[in-house]
XYZ file of C-alpha atoms in Angstrom:
691
model
C 124.921 101.386 91.895
C 121.804 102.949 90.463
C 119.211 100.378 89.466
C 115.541 100.563 88.452
C 114.570 98.713 91.622
C 112.141 100.736 93.693
C 114.030 100.818 96.969
C 113.232 103.050 99.939
C 115.547 105.995 100.438
C 116.157 105.528 104.128
C 118.523 108.514 104.428
C 115.517 110.730 103.873
C 113.919 109.082 106.899
C 116.885 109.816 109.198
C 115.812 111.462 112.481
C 115.523 115.225 112.342
C 117.973 117.076 114.556
C 116.406 119.201 117.285
C 118.047 122.289 115.823
C 116.143 122.082 112.555
C 112.428 122.341 113.110
C 111.815 124.691 110.221
C 108.961 122.699 108.753
C 107.199 123.711 105.544
C 104.255 126.022 105.800
C 101.219 124.114 107.029
C 98.303 124.122 104.660
C 94.734 123.502 105.667
C 94.055 119.752 105.654
C 92.460 118.360 102.531
C 88.931 117.132 103.137
C 87.818 113.678 102.063
C 86.316 113.678 98.602
C 82.986 112.353 99.848
C 82.377 115.159 102.351
C 79.335 117.240 101.490
C 79.134 120.977 102.033
C 77.766 122.253 105.342
C 74.047 122.160 105.639
C 73.701 125.922 105.358
C 75.472 125.850 101.981
C 73.877 122.726 100.523
C 70.617 124.340 99.470
C 69.176 123.009 96.224
C 66.066 123.460 94.141
C 64.446 126.445 92.482
C 64.144 129.199 95.102
C 61.634 131.074 92.911
C 58.863 128.454 93.345
C 55.796 129.456 95.329
C 55.774 128.909 99.063
C 52.999 126.324 98.911
C 55.468 123.915 97.323
C 57.408 123.652 100.587
C 54.966 121.391 102.489
C 54.951 118.926 99.607
C 58.691 118.725 99.804
C 58.590 118.232 103.555
C 56.055 115.419 103.181
C 58.212 113.820 100.515
C 61.229 113.995 102.798
C 59.336 112.489 105.675
C 58.167 109.657 103.474
C 61.707 108.727 102.420
C 62.752 105.453 104.042
C 65.404 105.383 106.779
C 68.711 103.686 105.970
C 68.214 99.966 105.963
C 70.351 97.752 108.147
C 70.950 95.678 105.035
C 72.886 98.524 103.375
C 76.558 97.755 102.720
C 78.511 99.377 105.544
C 81.867 97.705 104.726
C 83.644 97.816 101.370
C 87.216 97.079 100.409
C 89.693 94.439 99.336
C 92.069 91.964 100.945
C 95.148 90.856 98.982
C 97.328 88.080 100.415
C 99.634 85.312 99.191
C 102.933 83.488 99.510
C 106.361 84.297 98.071
C 109.270 81.971 97.217
C 112.850 83.117 96.635
C 114.305 80.319 94.521
C 117.865 79.466 93.509
C 119.631 82.518 94.948
C 123.182 82.427 93.617
C 126.064 84.799 94.191
C 126.279 87.474 96.874
C 123.444 87.286 99.381
C 124.642 90.577 100.914
C 124.286 92.380 97.566
C 120.834 90.851 97.012
C 119.700 92.096 100.411
C 121.285 95.519 99.824
C 119.391 96.012 96.527
C 116.222 93.844 96.595
C 115.773 92.301 100.065
C 112.455 90.560 99.359
C 111.900 87.606 101.668
C 109.998 84.339 101.598
C 106.823 83.393 103.424
C 103.176 84.463 103.730
C 102.503 88.072 102.763
C 99.730 90.593 103.177
C 100.362 92.529 99.978
C 97.414 94.876 100.280
C 94.500 95.769 102.539
C 92.039 98.545 101.769
C 88.631 99.013 103.367
C 86.017 101.661 104.173
C 83.482 101.585 107.007
C 80.521 103.970 106.946
C 77.985 104.638 109.685
C 74.595 105.583 108.196
C 73.501 106.960 111.565
C 76.628 109.170 111.933
C 77.095 108.445 115.615
C 80.790 108.444 116.554
C 82.048 108.780 112.987
C 80.813 109.185 109.436
C 83.490 107.159 107.720
C 86.673 105.174 108.373
C 89.209 104.647 105.577
C 92.135 102.288 106.188
C 94.863 100.775 104.063
C 97.990 98.671 104.575
C 100.632 97.375 102.195
C 103.517 94.859 102.089
C 103.227 93.181 105.484
C 104.914 89.877 106.258
C 108.615 90.649 106.412
C 109.000 92.853 103.344
C 111.511 95.725 103.547
C 108.897 98.499 103.415
C 105.561 98.248 105.257
C 102.900 100.951 105.544
C 99.587 101.435 107.327
C 97.244 104.420 107.296
C 93.818 105.231 108.748
C 91.456 108.211 108.429
C 88.482 108.673 110.765
C 86.152 111.641 110.589
C 82.844 113.118 111.606
C 81.747 116.067 109.512
C 82.183 119.379 111.264
C 83.472 117.724 114.479
C 86.866 116.115 113.925
C 89.287 114.463 111.512
C 91.802 111.931 112.849
C 94.683 110.615 110.756
C 97.322 108.075 111.732
C 100.208 106.766 109.647
C 102.925 104.154 110.236
C 105.941 103.159 108.091
C 108.561 100.498 108.732
C 111.745 100.363 106.621
C 114.293 97.543 106.741
C 117.675 99.036 105.839
C 120.360 96.521 104.924
C 123.616 97.682 103.308
C 126.715 95.500 103.152
C 128.459 96.200 99.848
C 132.184 95.629 100.431
C 133.274 97.757 97.457
C 131.712 100.824 99.093
C 133.755 100.303 102.281
C 137.357 99.285 101.644
C 137.629 96.528 99.025
C 141.383 96.039 99.542
C 141.321 95.870 103.362
C 141.730 92.496 105.100
C 138.232 92.890 106.572
C 136.885 95.010 103.743
C 133.769 92.872 103.354
C 132.657 93.876 106.855
C 133.366 97.607 107.029
C 130.518 100.113 107.050
C 127.589 97.680 106.979
C 124.120 98.179 108.432
C 121.223 95.878 109.262
C 118.566 97.946 110.967
C 114.934 98.989 111.063
C 113.662 102.533 110.828
C 110.117 103.264 111.938
C 108.175 106.485 111.562
C 104.618 107.489 112.258
C 102.285 110.268 113.247
C 98.865 110.913 114.760
C 97.082 114.073 113.597
C 93.844 115.307 115.207
C 91.994 118.232 113.593
C 88.930 119.687 115.342
C 85.962 121.435 113.673
C 87.021 120.893 110.037
C 85.321 123.262 107.635
C 84.846 125.890 110.358
C 86.664 129.180 110.855
C 88.348 128.055 114.089
C 90.414 124.835 113.823
C 92.496 123.578 116.793
C 94.862 120.685 116.104
C 97.317 118.350 117.865
C 100.060 116.290 116.196
C 102.522 113.717 117.506
C 105.349 112.413 115.288
C 107.960 109.764 116.028
C 110.967 108.496 114.099
C 113.158 105.728 115.521
C 115.813 103.285 114.407
C 117.477 100.220 115.875
C 119.750 97.442 114.666
C 123.375 96.482 114.305
C 126.228 96.731 111.849
C 129.955 97.178 111.505
C 131.796 100.469 111.922
C 135.462 101.482 112.034
C 137.377 102.477 115.155
C 140.072 104.941 114.073
C 143.394 104.960 115.869
C 145.828 107.876 116.141
C 148.140 106.516 113.427
C 145.245 106.648 110.924
C 144.753 102.905 111.121
C 141.143 101.699 111.133
C 139.713 98.567 112.763
C 136.321 97.142 111.774
C 134.226 96.388 114.895
C 130.592 95.298 115.489
C 128.204 97.968 116.743
C 124.668 98.343 118.095
C 122.525 101.305 117.012
C 119.474 102.903 118.588
C 118.000 106.380 118.152
C 114.641 108.138 118.342
C 113.099 111.543 117.720
C 109.721 112.651 119.134
C 107.977 115.788 117.952
C 104.957 117.260 119.721
C 103.082 120.212 118.252
C 99.730 121.845 118.507
C 98.075 125.027 117.444
C 95.132 126.889 116.038
C 94.179 127.666 112.457
C 91.946 130.604 111.621
C 90.407 130.141 108.176
C 88.516 132.886 106.350
C 87.867 133.631 102.706
C 90.560 136.278 102.351
C 93.048 135.386 105.051
C 94.435 132.520 107.075
C 96.574 132.438 110.241
C 98.236 129.472 111.972
C 99.701 129.712 115.485
C 101.748 126.704 116.542
C 103.830 125.682 119.536
C 105.943 122.540 119.573
C 108.809 120.637 121.066
C 111.267 117.920 120.079
C 113.264 115.343 122.017
C 116.110 113.361 120.465
C 118.383 110.596 121.725
C 121.037 108.368 120.192
C 122.776 105.474 121.986
C 125.452 103.514 120.116
C 127.836 100.821 121.323
C 130.793 99.054 119.716
C 132.770 96.147 121.147
C 135.410 93.640 120.087
C 137.512 90.847 121.577
C 140.102 88.854 119.641
C 142.772 89.774 117.120
C 142.076 92.534 114.622
C 144.996 93.664 112.462
C 143.073 96.572 110.929
C 143.562 98.028 107.475
C 147.277 98.833 107.834
C 149.299 95.692 107.199
C 152.769 97.292 107.081
C 154.767 97.852 110.324
C 154.637 101.251 112.053
C 157.632 102.331 114.176
C 158.955 98.768 113.849
C 155.791 97.119 115.190
C 152.589 95.588 113.797
C 149.412 97.359 114.890
C 146.664 95.173 116.341
C 143.425 95.610 118.291
C 142.729 92.985 120.981
C 139.762 94.455 122.853
C 137.492 97.484 122.594
C 134.526 98.864 124.464
C 133.104 102.073 123.013
C 129.873 103.884 123.904
C 128.379 107.245 123.203
C 125.053 108.808 123.994
C 123.442 112.002 122.742
C 120.439 113.775 124.231
C 118.773 116.721 122.565
C 115.656 118.814 123.019
C 114.093 121.851 121.460
C 111.035 124.056 121.873
C 109.802 126.183 119.014
C 107.079 128.614 118.028
C 105.713 129.195 114.552
C 103.405 131.765 112.972
C 102.077 131.320 109.454
C 99.778 133.719 107.590
C 98.316 134.154 104.119
C 96.072 136.954 102.856
C 94.354 138.151 99.680
C 93.517 141.803 100.404
C 92.738 142.471 96.725
C 91.779 140.330 93.766
C 95.187 141.069 92.204
C 97.354 140.495 95.303
C 98.202 137.447 97.456
C 100.534 137.637 100.466
C 102.164 134.961 102.612
C 104.648 134.837 105.467
C 106.115 132.546 108.097
C 108.264 132.996 111.174
C 109.798 130.245 113.312
C 111.912 130.456 116.454
C 113.483 127.499 118.283
C 115.982 126.893 121.090
C 117.736 123.538 120.662
C 119.964 121.953 123.314
C 122.293 118.961 122.990
C 124.418 116.940 125.449
C 126.869 114.215 124.413
C 128.910 111.632 126.330
C 131.638 109.430 124.853
C 133.826 106.675 126.337
C 136.200 104.076 124.943
C 138.818 101.694 126.344
C 141.048 99.635 124.058
C 143.993 97.240 124.350
C 146.422 96.000 121.730
C 149.482 97.433 120.050
C 149.050 101.023 118.874
C 151.250 103.881 117.663
C 151.313 107.535 118.692
C 153.039 109.205 115.744
C 153.224 112.647 117.372
C 155.468 111.167 120.130
C 157.014 108.340 118.043
C 156.113 105.612 120.518
C 154.205 102.338 120.677
C 151.740 101.686 123.506
C 149.496 98.833 124.635
C 146.230 100.518 125.555
C 144.207 103.698 125.982
C 140.964 105.116 127.230
C 139.112 108.325 126.370
C 136.361 110.229 128.153
C 134.614 113.074 126.368
C 131.710 115.310 127.398
C 130.141 118.184 125.508
C 127.092 120.424 125.569
C 125.651 122.945 123.147
C 122.803 125.452 123.168
C 121.585 127.466 120.252
C 118.943 129.739 118.798
C 117.383 129.266 115.402
C 115.231 131.824 113.593
C 113.652 131.341 110.194
C 111.516 133.874 108.389
C 110.124 134.076 104.900
C 107.651 136.289 103.111
C 106.231 136.374 99.637
C 103.765 138.122 97.363
C 102.021 137.320 94.106
C 100.986 140.383 92.131
C 98.736 140.319 89.055
C 98.806 143.879 87.672
C 97.380 142.734 84.338
C 95.302 139.788 83.260
C 98.220 138.097 81.497
C 101.054 139.084 83.850
C 101.922 137.583 87.230
C 104.867 138.665 89.414
C 106.025 136.398 92.254
C 108.434 137.791 94.847
C 109.829 135.907 97.865
C 112.393 136.463 100.589
C 113.815 133.987 103.105
C 116.264 134.415 105.989
C 117.663 131.579 108.104
C 119.966 132.250 111.062
C 121.437 129.742 113.510
C 123.731 130.544 116.446
C 125.257 128.025 118.847
C 127.655 127.977 121.761
C 129.281 124.667 122.562
C 131.669 123.493 125.266
C 133.533 120.203 125.450
C 136.259 118.424 127.392
C 138.351 115.409 126.411
C 140.652 113.336 128.607
C 142.908 110.722 126.980
C 145.073 108.298 128.966
C 147.692 106.133 127.235
C 148.964 102.899 128.848
C 152.604 102.159 128.019
C 153.630 99.034 129.957
C 151.999 97.310 132.930
C 151.988 99.881 135.706
C 153.267 102.742 133.495
C 151.160 105.451 131.893
C 151.780 108.327 129.557
C 150.822 111.723 130.988
C 147.092 112.263 130.521
C 146.196 114.479 127.596
C 143.385 116.850 128.485
C 141.797 119.400 126.178
C 138.828 121.697 126.435
C 137.133 123.898 123.928
C 134.418 126.498 123.800
C 133.396 127.132 120.212
C 130.759 129.564 118.987
C 129.071 128.777 115.699
C 127.075 131.124 113.492
C 125.429 130.275 110.171
C 123.214 132.595 108.131
C 121.537 132.041 104.790
C 119.413 134.540 102.873
C 117.565 134.263 99.595
C 115.690 136.832 97.501
C 113.868 135.836 94.304
C 111.572 137.647 91.882
C 109.974 136.048 88.846
C 107.559 137.300 86.179
C 105.164 135.015 84.280
C 103.608 136.422 81.092
C 100.924 134.833 78.931
C 102.011 136.225 75.567
C 99.153 134.406 73.864
C 96.822 131.594 74.824
C 99.468 129.191 73.511
C 102.703 130.790 74.747
C 103.742 131.541 78.340
C 107.141 133.020 79.155
C 108.906 133.121 82.546
C 111.919 135.107 83.675
C 113.460 135.959 87.014
C 116.448 136.606 89.226
C 117.595 135.077 92.529
C 120.310 136.275 94.880
C 121.669 134.048 97.663
C 124.078 135.226 100.326
C 125.257 134.254 103.799
C 128.220 133.545 106.047
C 129.317 130.854 108.495
C 131.731 130.492 111.398
C 132.074 126.887 112.597
C 134.616 124.655 114.292
C 137.168 123.455 111.758
C 137.698 119.784 111.016
C 140.428 117.800 112.756
C 142.533 117.753 109.572
C 142.093 121.458 108.812
C 145.484 123.168 108.949
C 144.104 126.734 109.063
C 143.126 126.759 112.772
C 140.364 125.793 115.165
C 137.674 127.807 113.369
C 136.506 127.559 109.790
C 135.044 130.551 107.962
C 132.825 130.499 104.928
C 130.629 132.798 102.906
C 128.067 132.496 100.156
C 127.453 134.939 97.318
C 125.535 133.713 94.298
C 123.595 135.335 91.449
C 121.088 133.154 89.598
C 119.164 133.877 86.410
C 115.870 132.093 85.712
C 114.032 131.605 82.431
C 111.364 129.339 81.051
C 108.617 128.888 78.505
C 105.482 126.819 77.988
C 104.356 126.431 74.390
C 101.180 124.745 73.175
C 101.281 125.140 69.365
C 98.216 122.946 69.085
C 96.004 120.951 71.408
C 97.870 117.654 71.116
C 101.383 119.044 71.674
C 102.843 120.792 74.740
C 106.443 121.925 75.297
C 108.056 123.087 78.537
C 111.526 124.575 78.950
C 113.258 125.695 82.175
C 116.713 127.232 82.520
C 118.731 128.266 85.569
C 122.229 129.724 85.383
C 124.351 130.866 88.323
C 127.575 132.701 89.002
C 129.158 132.233 92.444
C 132.049 134.131 93.970
C 132.038 132.391 97.404
C 130.547 129.145 98.663
C 130.316 127.101 101.860
C 131.369 123.665 100.568
C 133.849 122.614 97.912
C 131.389 120.166 96.330
C 128.423 122.587 96.266
C 127.013 124.154 93.118
C 129.220 127.048 92.006
C 129.099 128.312 88.420
C 126.377 126.104 87.043
C 123.701 125.758 84.392
C 120.540 123.698 84.737
C 118.365 122.919 81.730
C 115.183 120.874 81.678
C 112.962 120.340 78.636
C 109.760 118.293 78.390
C 107.528 117.518 75.420
C 104.260 115.597 75.276
C 102.486 114.701 72.041
C 99.213 112.867 71.469
C 99.732 111.059 68.177
C 96.251 109.561 68.342
C 93.517 109.149 70.909
C 95.192 105.939 72.078
C 98.879 106.854 71.693
C 100.947 109.314 73.738
C 104.631 110.132 73.370
C 106.686 111.943 75.999
C 110.304 113.139 75.851
C 112.468 114.624 78.613
C 115.908 116.194 78.665
C 117.891 117.372 81.707
C 121.387 118.829 81.983
C 123.440 119.997 84.970
C 126.896 121.493 84.378
C 128.813 122.735 87.432
C 132.301 124.282 87.520
C 134.345 125.448 90.517
C 137.692 126.888 89.348
C 138.959 127.656 92.870
C 142.617 126.517 93.255
C 142.776 123.290 95.225
C 139.197 122.411 94.284
C 138.915 122.434 90.475
C 135.534 120.755 90.590
C 134.143 119.754 87.207
C 130.759 118.010 87.291
C 128.404 117.232 84.422
C 125.204 115.191 84.358
C 122.959 114.605 81.332
C 119.707 112.644 81.106
C 117.548 111.938 78.027
C 114.401 109.829 78.037
C 111.579 108.850 75.682
C 108.342 107.182 76.737
C 105.331 105.835 74.860
C 101.872 104.909 76.160
C 99.503 102.970 73.864
C 95.971 102.115 74.998
C 93.844 101.164 71.979
C 90.125 101.319 72.646
C 90.816 102.772 76.070
C 92.979 99.788 77.047
C 90.024 97.460 76.964
C 92.050 94.594 75.491
C 95.670 95.720 75.427
C 97.863 98.493 76.797
C 101.586 99.063 76.350
C 104.058 101.229 78.252
C 107.679 101.605 77.151
C 110.412 103.966 78.364
C 114.088 104.360 77.499
C 116.584 106.553 79.335
C 120.153 107.453 78.404
C 122.244 109.121 81.133
C 125.850 110.240 81.486
C 127.730 111.459 84.534
C 131.232 112.913 84.827
C 132.972 114.185 87.983
C 136.502 115.482 88.451
C 137.800 117.163 91.656
C 141.081 117.726 93.504
C 141.591 116.347 97.023
C 144.383 115.631 99.517
C 145.448 112.036 100.100
C 146.303 111.021 103.677
C 148.558 110.695 105.573
C 150.927 113.084 103.804
C 148.282 115.398 102.243
C 149.418 114.580 98.738
C 147.427 116.476 96.027
C 145.420 113.879 94.122
C 142.681 113.851 91.485
C 139.354 112.034 91.931
C 137.723 111.072 88.639
C 134.405 109.299 88.081
C 132.569 108.468 84.841
C 129.377 106.602 84.057
C 127.357 106.112 80.869
C 124.111 104.249 81.444
C 121.115 102.852 79.574
C 117.848 102.188 81.422
C 114.777 100.640 79.820
C 111.379 99.647 81.204
C 108.445 98.108 79.361
C 105.145 96.475 80.288
C 102.356 95.040 78.148
C 98.944 94.192 79.621
C 96.636 91.875 77.661
C 93.071 90.958 78.571
C 92.595 87.411 77.294
C 89.316 86.123 75.811
C 86.831 85.276 78.519
C 85.859 81.706 79.321
C 82.562 81.145 81.127
C 82.393 84.876 81.730
C 85.900 85.020 83.254
C 88.519 87.185 81.482
C 92.124 86.601 82.626
C 94.700 89.390 82.378
C 98.307 88.723 81.388
C 101.176 91.170 81.969
C 104.765 90.867 80.805
C 107.762 93.152 80.718
C 110.545 94.247 83.001
C 113.496 96.592 83.417
C 117.175 96.659 82.612
C 120.137 98.844 83.506
C 123.495 98.763 81.699
C 126.348 101.111 82.576
C 129.944 101.576 81.459
C 132.623 103.599 83.191
C 134.096 103.681 86.675
C 131.572 101.127 88.007
C 130.419 99.133 85.000
C 127.392 97.045 85.957
C 124.444 95.111 84.535
C 121.020 94.685 86.059
C 118.028 92.795 84.638
C 114.538 92.374 86.053
C 112.040 90.648 83.716
C 108.578 89.836 85.039
C 105.383 88.005 84.172
C 102.016 88.336 85.878
C 98.673 86.550 85.501
C 95.421 87.730 87.073
C 92.465 85.343 86.907
C 89.013 86.244 88.314
C 87.577 83.151 90.005
C 84.210 84.739 90.713
C 82.729 88.176 91.170
C 84.561 88.950 94.416
C 87.654 86.696 94.252
C 90.696 87.094 92.026
C 93.766 84.862 91.798
C 97.099 86.607 91.110
C 100.457 85.022 90.393
C 103.755 86.668 89.501
C 107.294 85.695 88.483
C 110.339 87.966 88.581
C 113.993 87.333 87.860
C 116.739 89.497 89.298
C 120.240 89.462 87.861
C 123.023 91.854 88.850
C 126.727 91.901 88.056
C 129.719 94.244 88.014
C 132.737 94.107 85.765
C 135.238 95.254 88.406
C 133.686 93.702 91.547
C 132.456 90.366 90.255
C 132.012 88.974 93.781
C 129.073 91.362 94.296
C 126.912 89.786 91.568
C 123.777 87.734 92.236
C 120.783 86.203 90.467
C 117.531 84.664 91.649
C 113.932 83.787 90.745
C 111.048 85.107 92.842
C 107.550 83.623 92.677
C 104.441 85.128 94.284
C 100.902 83.767 94.267
C 97.799 84.697 96.206
C 94.171 85.784 96.256
C 92.483 89.153 96.223
C 89.063 89.263 97.895
C 86.833 92.242 97.091
C 83.706 93.182 99.023
């Protein structure tokens, strides 16, 4: 369920497949804010002064003292403490799935800068780290640079992903509390070396890695559509190596890059005992049961790719950009399982005691991605932006499966062998043109048109009754409109609209005939008070027979920010959000493909507020008190309640030491799945040392 808890979205950190290396256009790296201009551009002073003034300046420069060893070469802060999780009641699995904050010593923040006045190996080192000590999301970052020579960046992130909500698996199954659960770590990082920053010729090298490991529970699916929950081990990794050259000039820029990717995934599942699965009724006069299982599969993938990126401004009224990428991904997969128990083969109407499967497959493909765009400014108040993108992926895959069924001791069912060779082709194209007109200094209008088209030929799903191949196409027309209005200095209004008409689409749940509306308003009531309002609407309809998708989402929010006297003594932030969601779509219910309707509704209220008060100082020490919290209340298909009040006190002990303490309370409950509720108090106290 949606909650205001800031929780990492680990699905976004899933390893990239080798076939998809179409990364966004690389921009020139941002330079640290403290970097000065090159010496040949940093000329100051009045150039019209007589020449005899130069020696005086030289003498003055020579007389300036050298940097003293007593100068502060290290600055930063160190924030550490201890956390207690007290009186945790209810579902520990739900608490870990939503909050997952642990007890013990914590390094909540580390931020420091090292400078070298003599500029020997480096000019400056900036480093920071957050949330170390067992928290679910840890980060570390470092920047090292020497002006005009190099810039080195390194980043590391560690995410603890725990998800064991039984209602999202199969709440009515005998082992429903175990199905589809994960307890794993996902780590990602990169090292980026840029040479000769600020010059015209910039070589660079980058290494990126994303990996995951852990365990969980998955389902082993048997031929009769019965599922058995079994423990599994997970491990995967993706490495990306790339390097290239950037050519930077005032009117044009070119990037040439070559890279490669390696990917691997090794998963194992095993079970020994008695597992009756989700189906509790007899099949063919017998009860299905799993007694033992060993299942493994491994995937290996690799890809090499080349990329060219260019931008140019041949005229003051014209900007051009383009990118082309070509890659050749390859993938090999191996699968094996052996199981014993009592199973059913419905196609042959027989019961059997065991089976094993061996599967091998390989695929090679070619991926090309190209895009180009232009920004034209024919008049001072008119800007026209045109862009085109084409993405094409072709693949040829081969696979072979051998399945052996064990009937009675010493007797086997004839081996079932199958092989396939399936070509796949997916294309996607997009053309968009948009005009932006400054009608007056206070009114800007936008309007445009986008056309999307493509086609796909892929292997059909195992339950598809139309054949071994699935065919799809995309044809969509989209209208764009918008406006920015500033009737006076303290008020600004923004409106964006997007409406589409689709005749063909790839997926039944994709956007079809839809309208998107977003409106934003910001008003400065006084110098210390700001109000902000937002409205968003998405309405999507797919009238295709057998789909009948009806989706509607609406979101309204109002926020206020009050900082009297610049927030010197008090500051208040308050935000309220009202959201509604409705979904209705046809689907087929297994095992008899019965037409059924899926309906989901949710009406939610979300509120967040914080007040910061600087208390009167005592002996020159001014404590700071914060109070507030968040709440989420929803009604509908998954009615739930979530509360998170907090209180925080910050007390300076001396000039460089600050004591911080914090209390939070978490309470979560659901009307339908009451066993998933929890509540707990969390206390955190520690010191922040500033140098």
